[in-house]
PDB file of C-alpha atoms in Angstrom:
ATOM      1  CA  UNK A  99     -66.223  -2.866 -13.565  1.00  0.00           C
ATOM      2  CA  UNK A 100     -64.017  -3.786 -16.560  1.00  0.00           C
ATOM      3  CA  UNK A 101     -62.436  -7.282 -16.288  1.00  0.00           C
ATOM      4  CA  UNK A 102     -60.343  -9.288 -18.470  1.00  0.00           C
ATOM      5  CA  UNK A 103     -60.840 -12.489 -19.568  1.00  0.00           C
ATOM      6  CA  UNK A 104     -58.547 -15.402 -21.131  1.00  0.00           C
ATOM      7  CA  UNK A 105     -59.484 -17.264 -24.053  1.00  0.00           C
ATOM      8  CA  UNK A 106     -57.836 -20.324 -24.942  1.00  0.00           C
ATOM      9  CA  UNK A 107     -58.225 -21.556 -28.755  1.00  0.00           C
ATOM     10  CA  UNK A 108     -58.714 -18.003 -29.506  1.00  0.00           C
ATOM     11  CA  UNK A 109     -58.035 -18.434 -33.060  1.00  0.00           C
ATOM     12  CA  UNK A 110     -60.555 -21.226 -33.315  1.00  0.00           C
ATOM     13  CA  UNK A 111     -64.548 -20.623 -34.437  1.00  0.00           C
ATOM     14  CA  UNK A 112     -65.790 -20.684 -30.882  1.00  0.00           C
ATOM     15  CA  UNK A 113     -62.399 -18.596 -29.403  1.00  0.00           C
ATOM     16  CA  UNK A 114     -62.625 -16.485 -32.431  1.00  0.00           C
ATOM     17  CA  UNK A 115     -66.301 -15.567 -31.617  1.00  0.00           C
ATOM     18  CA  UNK A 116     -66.628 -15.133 -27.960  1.00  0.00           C
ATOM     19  CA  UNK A 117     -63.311 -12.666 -28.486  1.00  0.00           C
ATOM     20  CA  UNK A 118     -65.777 -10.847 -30.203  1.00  0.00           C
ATOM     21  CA  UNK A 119     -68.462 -10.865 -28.180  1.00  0.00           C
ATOM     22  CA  UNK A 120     -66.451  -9.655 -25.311  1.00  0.00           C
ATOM     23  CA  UNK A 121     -64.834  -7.076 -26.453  1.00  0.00           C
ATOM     24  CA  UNK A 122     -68.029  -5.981 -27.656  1.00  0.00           C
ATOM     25  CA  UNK A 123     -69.451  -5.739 -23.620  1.00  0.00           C
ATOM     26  CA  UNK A 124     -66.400  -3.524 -23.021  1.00  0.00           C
ATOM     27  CA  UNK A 125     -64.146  -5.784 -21.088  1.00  0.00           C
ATOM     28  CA  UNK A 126     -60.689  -6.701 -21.722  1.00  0.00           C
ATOM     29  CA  UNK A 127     -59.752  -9.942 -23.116  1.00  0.00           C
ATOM     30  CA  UNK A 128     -56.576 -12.106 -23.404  1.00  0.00           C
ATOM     31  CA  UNK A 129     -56.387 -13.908 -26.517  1.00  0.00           C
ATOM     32  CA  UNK A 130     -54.432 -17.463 -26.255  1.00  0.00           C
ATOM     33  CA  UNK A 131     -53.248 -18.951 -29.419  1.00  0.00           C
ATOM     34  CA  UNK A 132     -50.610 -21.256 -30.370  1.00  0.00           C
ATOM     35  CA  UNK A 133     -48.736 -19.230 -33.125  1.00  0.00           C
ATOM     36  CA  UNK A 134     -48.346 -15.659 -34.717  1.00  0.00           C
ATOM     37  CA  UNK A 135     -50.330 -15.783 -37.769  1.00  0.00           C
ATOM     38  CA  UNK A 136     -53.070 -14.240 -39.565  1.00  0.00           C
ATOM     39  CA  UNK A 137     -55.642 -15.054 -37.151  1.00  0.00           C
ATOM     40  CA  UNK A 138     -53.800 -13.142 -33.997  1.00  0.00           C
ATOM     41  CA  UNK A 139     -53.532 -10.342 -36.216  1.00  0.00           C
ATOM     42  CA  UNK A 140     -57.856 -10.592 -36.890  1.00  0.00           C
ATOM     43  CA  UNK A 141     -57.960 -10.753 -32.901  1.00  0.00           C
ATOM     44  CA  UNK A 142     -55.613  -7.790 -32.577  1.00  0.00           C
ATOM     45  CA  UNK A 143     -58.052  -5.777 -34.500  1.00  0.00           C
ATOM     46  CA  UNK A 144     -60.437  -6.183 -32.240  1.00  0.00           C
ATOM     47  CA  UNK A 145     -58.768  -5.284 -29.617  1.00  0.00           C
ATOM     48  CA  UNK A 146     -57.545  -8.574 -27.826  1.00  0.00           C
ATOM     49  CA  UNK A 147     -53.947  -8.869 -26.262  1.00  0.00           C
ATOM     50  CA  UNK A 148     -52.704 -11.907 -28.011  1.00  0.00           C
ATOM     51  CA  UNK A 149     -49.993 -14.148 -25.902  1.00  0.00           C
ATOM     52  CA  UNK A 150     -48.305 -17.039 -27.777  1.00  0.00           C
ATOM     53  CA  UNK A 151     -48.171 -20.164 -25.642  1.00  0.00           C
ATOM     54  CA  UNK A 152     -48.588 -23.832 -25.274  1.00  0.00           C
ATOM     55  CA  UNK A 153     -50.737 -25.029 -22.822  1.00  0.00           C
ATOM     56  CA  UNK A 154     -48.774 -27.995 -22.109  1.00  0.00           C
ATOM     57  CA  UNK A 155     -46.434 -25.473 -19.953  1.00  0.00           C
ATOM     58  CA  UNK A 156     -47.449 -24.822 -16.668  1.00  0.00           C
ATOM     59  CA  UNK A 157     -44.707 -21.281 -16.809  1.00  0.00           C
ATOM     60  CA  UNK A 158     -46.935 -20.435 -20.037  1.00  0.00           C
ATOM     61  CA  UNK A 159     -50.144 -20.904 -18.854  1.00  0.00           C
ATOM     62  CA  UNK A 160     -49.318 -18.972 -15.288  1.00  0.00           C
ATOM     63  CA  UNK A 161     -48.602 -15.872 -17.007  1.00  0.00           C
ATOM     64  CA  UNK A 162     -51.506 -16.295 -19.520  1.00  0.00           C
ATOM     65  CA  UNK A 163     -53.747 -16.341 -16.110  1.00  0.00           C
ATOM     66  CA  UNK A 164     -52.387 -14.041 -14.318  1.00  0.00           C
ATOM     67  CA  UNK A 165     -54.160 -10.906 -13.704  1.00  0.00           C
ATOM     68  CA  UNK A 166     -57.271 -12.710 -15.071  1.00  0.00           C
ATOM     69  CA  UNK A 167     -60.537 -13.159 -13.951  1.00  0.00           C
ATOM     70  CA  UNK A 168     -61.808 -15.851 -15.748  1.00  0.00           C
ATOM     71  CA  UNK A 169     -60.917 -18.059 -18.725  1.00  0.00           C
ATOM     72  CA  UNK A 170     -62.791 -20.016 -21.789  1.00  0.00           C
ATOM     73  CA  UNK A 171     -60.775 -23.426 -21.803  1.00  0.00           C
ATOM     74  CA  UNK A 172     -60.793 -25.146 -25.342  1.00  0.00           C
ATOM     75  CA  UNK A 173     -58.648 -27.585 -26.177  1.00  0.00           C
ATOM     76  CA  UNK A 174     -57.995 -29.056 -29.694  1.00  0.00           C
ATOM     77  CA  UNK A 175     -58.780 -32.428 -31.271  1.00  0.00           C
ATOM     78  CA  UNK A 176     -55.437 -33.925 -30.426  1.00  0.00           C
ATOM     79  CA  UNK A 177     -53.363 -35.997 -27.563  1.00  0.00           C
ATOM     80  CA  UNK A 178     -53.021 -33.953 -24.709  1.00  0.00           C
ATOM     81  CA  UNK A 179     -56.240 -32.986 -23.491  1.00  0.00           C
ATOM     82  CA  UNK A 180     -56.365 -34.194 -19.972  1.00  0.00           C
ATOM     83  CA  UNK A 181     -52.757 -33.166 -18.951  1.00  0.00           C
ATOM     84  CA  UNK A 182     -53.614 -29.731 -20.647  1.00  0.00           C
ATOM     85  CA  UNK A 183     -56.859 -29.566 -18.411  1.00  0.00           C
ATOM     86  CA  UNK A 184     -54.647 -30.301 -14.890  1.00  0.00           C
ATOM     87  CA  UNK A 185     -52.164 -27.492 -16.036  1.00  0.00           C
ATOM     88  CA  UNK A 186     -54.658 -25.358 -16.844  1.00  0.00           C
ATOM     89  CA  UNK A 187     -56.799 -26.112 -13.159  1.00  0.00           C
ATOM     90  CA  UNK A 188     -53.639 -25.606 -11.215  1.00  0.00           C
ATOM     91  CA  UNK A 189     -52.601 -22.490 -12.676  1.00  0.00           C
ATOM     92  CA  UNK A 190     -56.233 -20.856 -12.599  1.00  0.00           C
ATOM     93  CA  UNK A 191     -56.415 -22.037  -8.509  1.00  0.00           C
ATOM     94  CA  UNK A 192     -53.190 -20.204  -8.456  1.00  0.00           C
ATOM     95  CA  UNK A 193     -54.723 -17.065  -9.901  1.00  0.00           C
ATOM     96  CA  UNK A 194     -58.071 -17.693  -7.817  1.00  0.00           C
ATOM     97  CA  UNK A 195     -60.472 -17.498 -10.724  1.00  0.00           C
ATOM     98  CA  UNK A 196     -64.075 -16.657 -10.645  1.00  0.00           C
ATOM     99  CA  UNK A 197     -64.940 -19.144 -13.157  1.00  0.00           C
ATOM    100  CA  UNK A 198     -63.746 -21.695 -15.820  1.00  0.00           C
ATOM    101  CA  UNK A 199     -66.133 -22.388 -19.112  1.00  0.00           C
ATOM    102  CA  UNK A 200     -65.033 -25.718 -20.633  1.00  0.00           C
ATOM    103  CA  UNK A 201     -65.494 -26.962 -23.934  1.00  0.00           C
ATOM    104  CA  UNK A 202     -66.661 -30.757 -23.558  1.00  0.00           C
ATOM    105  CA  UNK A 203     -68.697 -33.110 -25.553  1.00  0.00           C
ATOM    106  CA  UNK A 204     -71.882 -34.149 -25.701  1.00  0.00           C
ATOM    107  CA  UNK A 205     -71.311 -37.573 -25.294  1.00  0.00           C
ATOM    108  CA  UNK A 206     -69.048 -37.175 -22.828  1.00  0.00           C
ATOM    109  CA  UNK A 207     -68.870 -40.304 -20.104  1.00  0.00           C
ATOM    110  CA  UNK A 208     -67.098 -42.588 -18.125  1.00  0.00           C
ATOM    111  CA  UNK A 209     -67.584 -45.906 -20.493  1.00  0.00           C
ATOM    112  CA  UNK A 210     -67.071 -43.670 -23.996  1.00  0.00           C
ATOM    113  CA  UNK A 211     -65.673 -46.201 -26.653  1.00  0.00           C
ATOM    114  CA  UNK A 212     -63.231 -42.997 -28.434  1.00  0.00           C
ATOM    115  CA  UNK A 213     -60.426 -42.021 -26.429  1.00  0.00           C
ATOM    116  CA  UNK A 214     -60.797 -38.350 -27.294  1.00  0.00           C
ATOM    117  CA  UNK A 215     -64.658 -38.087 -25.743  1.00  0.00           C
ATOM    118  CA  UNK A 216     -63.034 -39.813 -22.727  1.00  0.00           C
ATOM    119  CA  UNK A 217     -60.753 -37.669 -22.200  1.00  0.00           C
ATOM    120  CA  UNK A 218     -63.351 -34.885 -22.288  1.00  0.00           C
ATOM    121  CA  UNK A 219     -65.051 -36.641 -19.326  1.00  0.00           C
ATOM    122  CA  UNK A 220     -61.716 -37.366 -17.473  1.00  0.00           C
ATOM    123  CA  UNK A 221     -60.828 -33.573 -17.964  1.00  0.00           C
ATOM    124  CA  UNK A 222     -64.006 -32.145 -16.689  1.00  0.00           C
ATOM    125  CA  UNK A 223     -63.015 -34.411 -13.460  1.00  0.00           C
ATOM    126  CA  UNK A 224     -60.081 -32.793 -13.018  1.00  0.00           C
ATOM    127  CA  UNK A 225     -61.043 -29.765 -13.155  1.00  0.00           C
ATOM    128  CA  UNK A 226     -64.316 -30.473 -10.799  1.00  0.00           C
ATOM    129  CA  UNK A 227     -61.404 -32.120  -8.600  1.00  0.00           C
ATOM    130  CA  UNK A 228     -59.639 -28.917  -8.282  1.00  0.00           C
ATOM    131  CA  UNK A 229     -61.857 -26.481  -6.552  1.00  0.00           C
ATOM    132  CA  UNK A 230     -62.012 -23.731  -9.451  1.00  0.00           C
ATOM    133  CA  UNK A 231     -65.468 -22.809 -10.198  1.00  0.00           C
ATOM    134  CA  UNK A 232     -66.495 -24.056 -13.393  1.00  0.00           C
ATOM    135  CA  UNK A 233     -69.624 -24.420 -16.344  1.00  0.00           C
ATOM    136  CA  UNK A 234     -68.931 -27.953 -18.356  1.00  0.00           C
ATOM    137  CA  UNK A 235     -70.538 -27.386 -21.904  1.00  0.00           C
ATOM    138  CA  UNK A 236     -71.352 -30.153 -23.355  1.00  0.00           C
ATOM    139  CA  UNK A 237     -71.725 -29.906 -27.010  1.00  0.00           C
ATOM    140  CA  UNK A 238     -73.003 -31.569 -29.937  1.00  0.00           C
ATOM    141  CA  UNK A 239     -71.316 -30.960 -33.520  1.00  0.00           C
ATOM    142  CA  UNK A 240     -70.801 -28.259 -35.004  1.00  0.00           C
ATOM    143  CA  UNK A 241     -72.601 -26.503 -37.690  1.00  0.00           C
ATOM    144  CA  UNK A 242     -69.020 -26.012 -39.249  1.00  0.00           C
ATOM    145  CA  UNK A 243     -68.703 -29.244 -40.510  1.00  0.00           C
ATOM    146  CA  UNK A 244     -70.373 -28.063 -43.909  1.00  0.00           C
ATOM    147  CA  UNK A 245     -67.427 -25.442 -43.968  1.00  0.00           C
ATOM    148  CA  UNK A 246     -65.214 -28.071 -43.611  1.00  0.00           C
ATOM    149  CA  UNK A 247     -66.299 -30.240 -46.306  1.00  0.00           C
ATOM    150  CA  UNK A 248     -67.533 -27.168 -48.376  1.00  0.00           C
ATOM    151  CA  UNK A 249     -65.139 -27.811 -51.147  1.00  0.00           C
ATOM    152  CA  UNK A 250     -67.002 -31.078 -51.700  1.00  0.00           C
ATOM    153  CA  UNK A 251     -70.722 -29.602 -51.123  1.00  0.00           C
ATOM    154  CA  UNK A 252     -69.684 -26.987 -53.697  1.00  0.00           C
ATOM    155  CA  UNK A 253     -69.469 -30.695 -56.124  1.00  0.00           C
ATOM    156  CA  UNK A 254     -73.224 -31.054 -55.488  1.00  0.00           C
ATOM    157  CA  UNK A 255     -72.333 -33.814 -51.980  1.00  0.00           C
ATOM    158  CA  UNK A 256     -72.523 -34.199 -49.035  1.00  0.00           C
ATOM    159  CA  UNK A 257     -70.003 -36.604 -47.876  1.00  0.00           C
ATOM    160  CA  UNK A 258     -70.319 -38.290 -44.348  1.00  0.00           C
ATOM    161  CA  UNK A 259     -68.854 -41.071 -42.494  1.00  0.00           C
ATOM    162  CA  UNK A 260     -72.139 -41.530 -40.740  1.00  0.00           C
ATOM    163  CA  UNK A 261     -75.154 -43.209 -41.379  1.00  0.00           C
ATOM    164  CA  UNK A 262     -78.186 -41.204 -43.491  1.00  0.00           C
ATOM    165  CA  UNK A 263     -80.588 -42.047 -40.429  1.00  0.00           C
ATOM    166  CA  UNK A 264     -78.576 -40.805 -37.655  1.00  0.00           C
ATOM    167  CA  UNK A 265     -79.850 -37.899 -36.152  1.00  0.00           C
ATOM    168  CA  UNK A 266     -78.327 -35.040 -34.335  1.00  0.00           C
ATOM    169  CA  UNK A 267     -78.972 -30.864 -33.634  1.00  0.00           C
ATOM    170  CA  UNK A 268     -76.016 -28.665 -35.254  1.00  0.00           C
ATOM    171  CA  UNK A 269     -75.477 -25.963 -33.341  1.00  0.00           C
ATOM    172  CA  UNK A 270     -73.355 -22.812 -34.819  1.00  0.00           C
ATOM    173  CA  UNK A 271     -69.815 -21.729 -33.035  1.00  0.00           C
ATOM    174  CA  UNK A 272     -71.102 -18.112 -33.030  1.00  0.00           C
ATOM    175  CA  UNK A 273     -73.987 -19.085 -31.133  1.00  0.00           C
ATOM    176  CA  UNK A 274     -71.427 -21.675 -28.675  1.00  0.00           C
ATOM    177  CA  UNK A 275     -69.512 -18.616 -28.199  1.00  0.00           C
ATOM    178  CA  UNK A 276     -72.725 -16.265 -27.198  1.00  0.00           C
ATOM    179  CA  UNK A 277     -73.515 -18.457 -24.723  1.00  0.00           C
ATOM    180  CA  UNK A 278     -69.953 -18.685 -23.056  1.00  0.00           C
ATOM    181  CA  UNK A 279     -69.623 -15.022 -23.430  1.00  0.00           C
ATOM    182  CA  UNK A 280     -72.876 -14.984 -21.175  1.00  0.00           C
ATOM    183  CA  UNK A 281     -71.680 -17.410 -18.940  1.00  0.00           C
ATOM    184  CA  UNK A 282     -68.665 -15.611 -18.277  1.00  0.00           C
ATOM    185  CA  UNK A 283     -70.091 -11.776 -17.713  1.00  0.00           C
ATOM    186  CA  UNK A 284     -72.418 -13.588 -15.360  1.00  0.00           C
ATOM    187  CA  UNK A 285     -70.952 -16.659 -14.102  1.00  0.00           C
ATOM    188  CA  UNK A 286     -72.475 -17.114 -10.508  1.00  0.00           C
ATOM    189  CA  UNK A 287     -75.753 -18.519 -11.884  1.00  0.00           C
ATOM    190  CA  UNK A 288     -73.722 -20.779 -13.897  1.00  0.00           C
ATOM    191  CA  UNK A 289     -71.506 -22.312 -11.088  1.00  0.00           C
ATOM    192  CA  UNK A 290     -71.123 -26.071 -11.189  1.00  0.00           C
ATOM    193  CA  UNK A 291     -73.271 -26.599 -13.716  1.00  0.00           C
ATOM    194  CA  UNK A 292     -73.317 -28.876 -16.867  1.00  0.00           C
ATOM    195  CA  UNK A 293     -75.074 -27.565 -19.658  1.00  0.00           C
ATOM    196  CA  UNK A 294     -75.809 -30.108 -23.007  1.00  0.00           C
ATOM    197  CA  UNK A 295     -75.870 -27.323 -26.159  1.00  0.00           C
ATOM    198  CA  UNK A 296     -77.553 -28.392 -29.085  1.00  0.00           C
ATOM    199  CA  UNK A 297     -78.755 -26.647 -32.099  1.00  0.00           C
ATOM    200  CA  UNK A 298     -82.521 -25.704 -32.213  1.00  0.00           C
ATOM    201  CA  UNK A 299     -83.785 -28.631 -34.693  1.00  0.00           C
ATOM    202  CA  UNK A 300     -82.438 -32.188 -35.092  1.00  0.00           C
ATOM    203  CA  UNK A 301     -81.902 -33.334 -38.767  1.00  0.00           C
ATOM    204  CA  UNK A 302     -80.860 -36.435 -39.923  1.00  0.00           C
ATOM    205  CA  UNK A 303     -77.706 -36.777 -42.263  1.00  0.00           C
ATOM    206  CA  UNK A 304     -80.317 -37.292 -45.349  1.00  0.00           C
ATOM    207  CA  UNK A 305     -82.337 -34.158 -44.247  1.00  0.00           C
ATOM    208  CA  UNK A 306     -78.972 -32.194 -44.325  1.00  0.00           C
ATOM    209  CA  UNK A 307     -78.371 -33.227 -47.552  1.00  0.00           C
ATOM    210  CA  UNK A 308     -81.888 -32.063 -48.875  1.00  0.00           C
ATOM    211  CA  UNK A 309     -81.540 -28.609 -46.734  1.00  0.00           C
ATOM    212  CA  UNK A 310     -78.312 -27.953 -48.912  1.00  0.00           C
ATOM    213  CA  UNK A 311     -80.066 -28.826 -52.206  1.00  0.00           C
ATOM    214  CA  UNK A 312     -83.228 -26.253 -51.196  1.00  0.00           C
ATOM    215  CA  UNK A 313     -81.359 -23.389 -49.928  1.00  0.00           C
ATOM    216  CA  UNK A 314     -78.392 -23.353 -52.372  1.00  0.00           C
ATOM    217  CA  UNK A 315     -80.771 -24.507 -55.485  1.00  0.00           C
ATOM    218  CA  UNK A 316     -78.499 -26.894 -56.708  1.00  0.00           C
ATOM    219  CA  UNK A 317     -78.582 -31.160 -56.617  1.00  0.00           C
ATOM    220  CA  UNK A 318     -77.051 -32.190 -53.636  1.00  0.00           C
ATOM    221  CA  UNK A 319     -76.735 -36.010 -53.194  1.00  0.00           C
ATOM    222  CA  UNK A 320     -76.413 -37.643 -49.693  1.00  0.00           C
ATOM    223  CA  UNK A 321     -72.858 -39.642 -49.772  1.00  0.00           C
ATOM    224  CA  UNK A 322     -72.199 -42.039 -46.500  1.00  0.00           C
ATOM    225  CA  UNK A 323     -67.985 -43.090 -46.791  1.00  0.00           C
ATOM    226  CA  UNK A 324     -65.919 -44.707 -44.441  1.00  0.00           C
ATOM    227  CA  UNK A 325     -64.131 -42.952 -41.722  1.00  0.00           C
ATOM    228  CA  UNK A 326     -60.991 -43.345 -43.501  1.00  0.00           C
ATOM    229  CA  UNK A 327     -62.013 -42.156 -46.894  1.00  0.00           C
ATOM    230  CA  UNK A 328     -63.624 -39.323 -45.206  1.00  0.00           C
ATOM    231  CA  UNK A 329     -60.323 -37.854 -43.356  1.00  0.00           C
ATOM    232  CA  UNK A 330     -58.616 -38.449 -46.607  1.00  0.00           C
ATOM    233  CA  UNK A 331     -61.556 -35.838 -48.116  1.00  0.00           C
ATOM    234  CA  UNK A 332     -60.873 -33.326 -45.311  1.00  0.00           C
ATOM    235  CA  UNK A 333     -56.590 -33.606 -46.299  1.00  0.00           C
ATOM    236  CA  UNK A 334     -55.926 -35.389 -42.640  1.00  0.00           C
ATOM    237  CA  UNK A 335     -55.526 -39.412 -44.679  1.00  0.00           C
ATOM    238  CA  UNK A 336     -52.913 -40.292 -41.919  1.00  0.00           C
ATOM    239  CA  UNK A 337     -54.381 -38.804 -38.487  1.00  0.00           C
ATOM    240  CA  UNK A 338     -54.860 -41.692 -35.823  1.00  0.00           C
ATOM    241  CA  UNK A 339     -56.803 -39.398 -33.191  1.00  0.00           C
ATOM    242  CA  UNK A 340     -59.276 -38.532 -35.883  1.00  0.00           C
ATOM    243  CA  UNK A 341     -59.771 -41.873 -37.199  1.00  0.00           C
ATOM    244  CA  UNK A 342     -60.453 -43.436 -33.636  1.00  0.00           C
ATOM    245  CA  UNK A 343     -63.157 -40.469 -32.779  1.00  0.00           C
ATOM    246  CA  UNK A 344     -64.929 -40.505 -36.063  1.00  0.00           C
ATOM    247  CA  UNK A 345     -65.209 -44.363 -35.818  1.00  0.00           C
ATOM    248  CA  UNK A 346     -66.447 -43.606 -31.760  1.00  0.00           C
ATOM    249  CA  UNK A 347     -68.808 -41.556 -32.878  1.00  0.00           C
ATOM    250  CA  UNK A 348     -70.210 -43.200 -35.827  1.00  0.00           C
ATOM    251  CA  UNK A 349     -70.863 -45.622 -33.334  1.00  0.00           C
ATOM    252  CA  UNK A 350     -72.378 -42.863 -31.014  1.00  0.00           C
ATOM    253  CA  UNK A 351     -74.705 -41.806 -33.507  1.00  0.00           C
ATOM    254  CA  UNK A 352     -76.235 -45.294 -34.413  1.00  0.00           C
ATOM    255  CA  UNK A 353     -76.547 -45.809 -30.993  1.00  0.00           C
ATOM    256  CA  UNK A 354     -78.731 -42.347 -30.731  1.00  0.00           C
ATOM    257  CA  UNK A 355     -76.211 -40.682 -28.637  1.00  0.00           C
ATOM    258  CA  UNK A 356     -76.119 -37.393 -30.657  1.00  0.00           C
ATOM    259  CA  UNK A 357     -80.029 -37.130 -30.623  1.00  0.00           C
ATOM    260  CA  UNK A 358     -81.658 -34.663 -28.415  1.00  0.00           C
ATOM    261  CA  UNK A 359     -82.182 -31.100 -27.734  1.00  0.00           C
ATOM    262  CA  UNK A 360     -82.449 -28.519 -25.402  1.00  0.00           C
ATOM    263  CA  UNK A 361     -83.307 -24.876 -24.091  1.00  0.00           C
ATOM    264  CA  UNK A 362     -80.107 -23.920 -22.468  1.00  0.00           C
ATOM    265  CA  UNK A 363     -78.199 -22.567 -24.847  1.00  0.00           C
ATOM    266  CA  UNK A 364     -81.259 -20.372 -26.020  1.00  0.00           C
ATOM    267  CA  UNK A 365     -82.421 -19.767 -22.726  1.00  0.00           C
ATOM    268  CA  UNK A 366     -78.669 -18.446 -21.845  1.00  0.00           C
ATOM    269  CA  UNK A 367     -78.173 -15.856 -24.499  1.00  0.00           C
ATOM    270  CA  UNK A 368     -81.950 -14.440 -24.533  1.00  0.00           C
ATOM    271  CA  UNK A 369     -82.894 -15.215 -28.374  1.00  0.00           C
ATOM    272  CA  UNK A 370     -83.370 -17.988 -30.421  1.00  0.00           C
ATOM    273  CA  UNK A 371     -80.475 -20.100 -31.997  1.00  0.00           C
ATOM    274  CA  UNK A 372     -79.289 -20.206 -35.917  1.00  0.00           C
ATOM    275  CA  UNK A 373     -81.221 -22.743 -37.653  1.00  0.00           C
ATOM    276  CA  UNK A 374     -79.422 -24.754 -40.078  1.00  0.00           C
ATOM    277  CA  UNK A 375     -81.193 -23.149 -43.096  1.00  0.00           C
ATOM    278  CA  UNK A 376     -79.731 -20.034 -41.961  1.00  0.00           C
ATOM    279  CA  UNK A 377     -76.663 -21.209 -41.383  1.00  0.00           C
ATOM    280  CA  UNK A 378     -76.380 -22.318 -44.938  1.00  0.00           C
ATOM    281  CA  UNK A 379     -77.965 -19.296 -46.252  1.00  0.00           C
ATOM    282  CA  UNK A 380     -75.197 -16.938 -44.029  1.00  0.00           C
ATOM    283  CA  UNK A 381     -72.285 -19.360 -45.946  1.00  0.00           C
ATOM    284  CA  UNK A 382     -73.727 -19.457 -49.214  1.00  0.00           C
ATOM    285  CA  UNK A 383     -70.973 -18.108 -50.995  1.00  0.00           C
ATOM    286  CA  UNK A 384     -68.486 -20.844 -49.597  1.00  0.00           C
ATOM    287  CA  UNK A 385     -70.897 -23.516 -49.656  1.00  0.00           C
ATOM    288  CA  UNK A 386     -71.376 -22.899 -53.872  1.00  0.00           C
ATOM    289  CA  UNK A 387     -74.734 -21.612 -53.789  1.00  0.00           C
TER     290      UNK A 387
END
């Protein structure tokens, strides 16, 4: 039977991708983004109904919901998150959803020194408070954070506010979204549950830096800055959310809280996850190689 599903942060790298993937299975899917741009255009193409809306408004959200049967919840890196979440839970108990997949943190817990990663663990309460089945995803960083400092990989470095020891396991959005596209064509085995996502090999910062230099060919030199030199690098100098998580975290990662792996997400989708050598390979051409 042909359902439709919402996804929120549709024009993100996880939203982008499960889009994809589930239009691809044959169902219909509701595209949430917050403006009309090139990127609801891409998700028009492949077939998605794009709706405009902020999910700070309860009237929004409603009609984003309704007629759905379940929704990807993503919110961004910004102030907002657990008010967005409560919206978000009372409208989908409204429209009696099957199931909720939310985007949270690895890290996420009750004593977490970065506001932001708190508010991931306050949000999945809320939504745990509210009755509406969900999955709580809680994931590690992103693969995408070499896209996001390509311009400066592409200068032979890799710039990083953390240290060269810390060790984590970048997982790739397209392989995030896989596994909530799974998750929500089969969510009853998924009910409740909290899932940590990780990539499928833990590197530290230094081994990053020597991945780039072997698969693009090129010197790559290992550069650790601080936080606020580093959002100055990425164009966001004067961003006070982004400067309190990257310190958190820094912290996070000396402590070892980014370490770890797991089977889930590969256990989920049914094949292995993207390594980072093939993630850098697949992005050669923006990474400089």
């Amino acid at each position: 039977m042909m359902k439709t599903f919402l996804v929120t942060a549709a024009a993100g790298d996880t939203g982008a991708a499960t889009v994809k993937f589930l239009r691809e299975s044959g169902h219909k899917v509701r595209a949430l983004v917050r403006r009309d741009d090139e990127r609801a255009e891409q998700l028009r193409a492949l077939g998605a109904e794009v709706v405009i809306a902020d999910m700070l408004k309860l009237k929004q959200v409603r009609a984003a919901l309704d007629g759905v049967s379940a929704a990807y919840l993503c919110f961004p890196l910004a102030d907002g998150l657990v008010e967005a979440t409560a919206i978000f839970a009372q409208a989908a108990k409204e429209a009696h959803l099957e199931l909720i997949v939310n985007m949270s943190q690895k890290q996420s817990r009750s004593n977490a020194t970065s506001q932001q990663t708190l508010n991931h663990w306050m949000a999945e309460q809320v939504l745990n408070w509210s009755g509406v089945p969900t999955t709580h995803l809680r994931v590690t960083l992103f693969a995408e954070w070499l896209l996001y400092t390509s311009h400066l990989i592409r200068e032979g470095r890799y710039v990083t506010p953390f240290g060269a020891d810390s060790r984590f396991a970048p997982i790739a959005a397209s392989d995030i979204a896989r596994v909530i596209a799974a998750i929500l064509l089969n969510p009853e085995p998924h009910v409740g549950k909290v899932y940590p996502l990780h990539g499928p090999r833990e590197h530290s910062h230094l081994d990053i830096s020597e991945l780039l230099a072997s698969v693009l060919d090129k010197p790559i030199r290992f550069e650790q800055v601080e936080v606020d030199e580093f959002l100055s690098l990425l164009g966001a100098p004067d961003n006070p959310t982004l400067r309190s998580h990257f310190t958190a975290i820094r912290q996070d990662q000396h402590e070892g809280l980014l370490a770890g792996l797991d089977d889930f997400g590969r256990e989920i989708i049914g094949q292995p996850l993207m390594t980072l050598p093939e993630f850098i390979e697949r992005h050669r051409g923006q990474l400089g190689g």
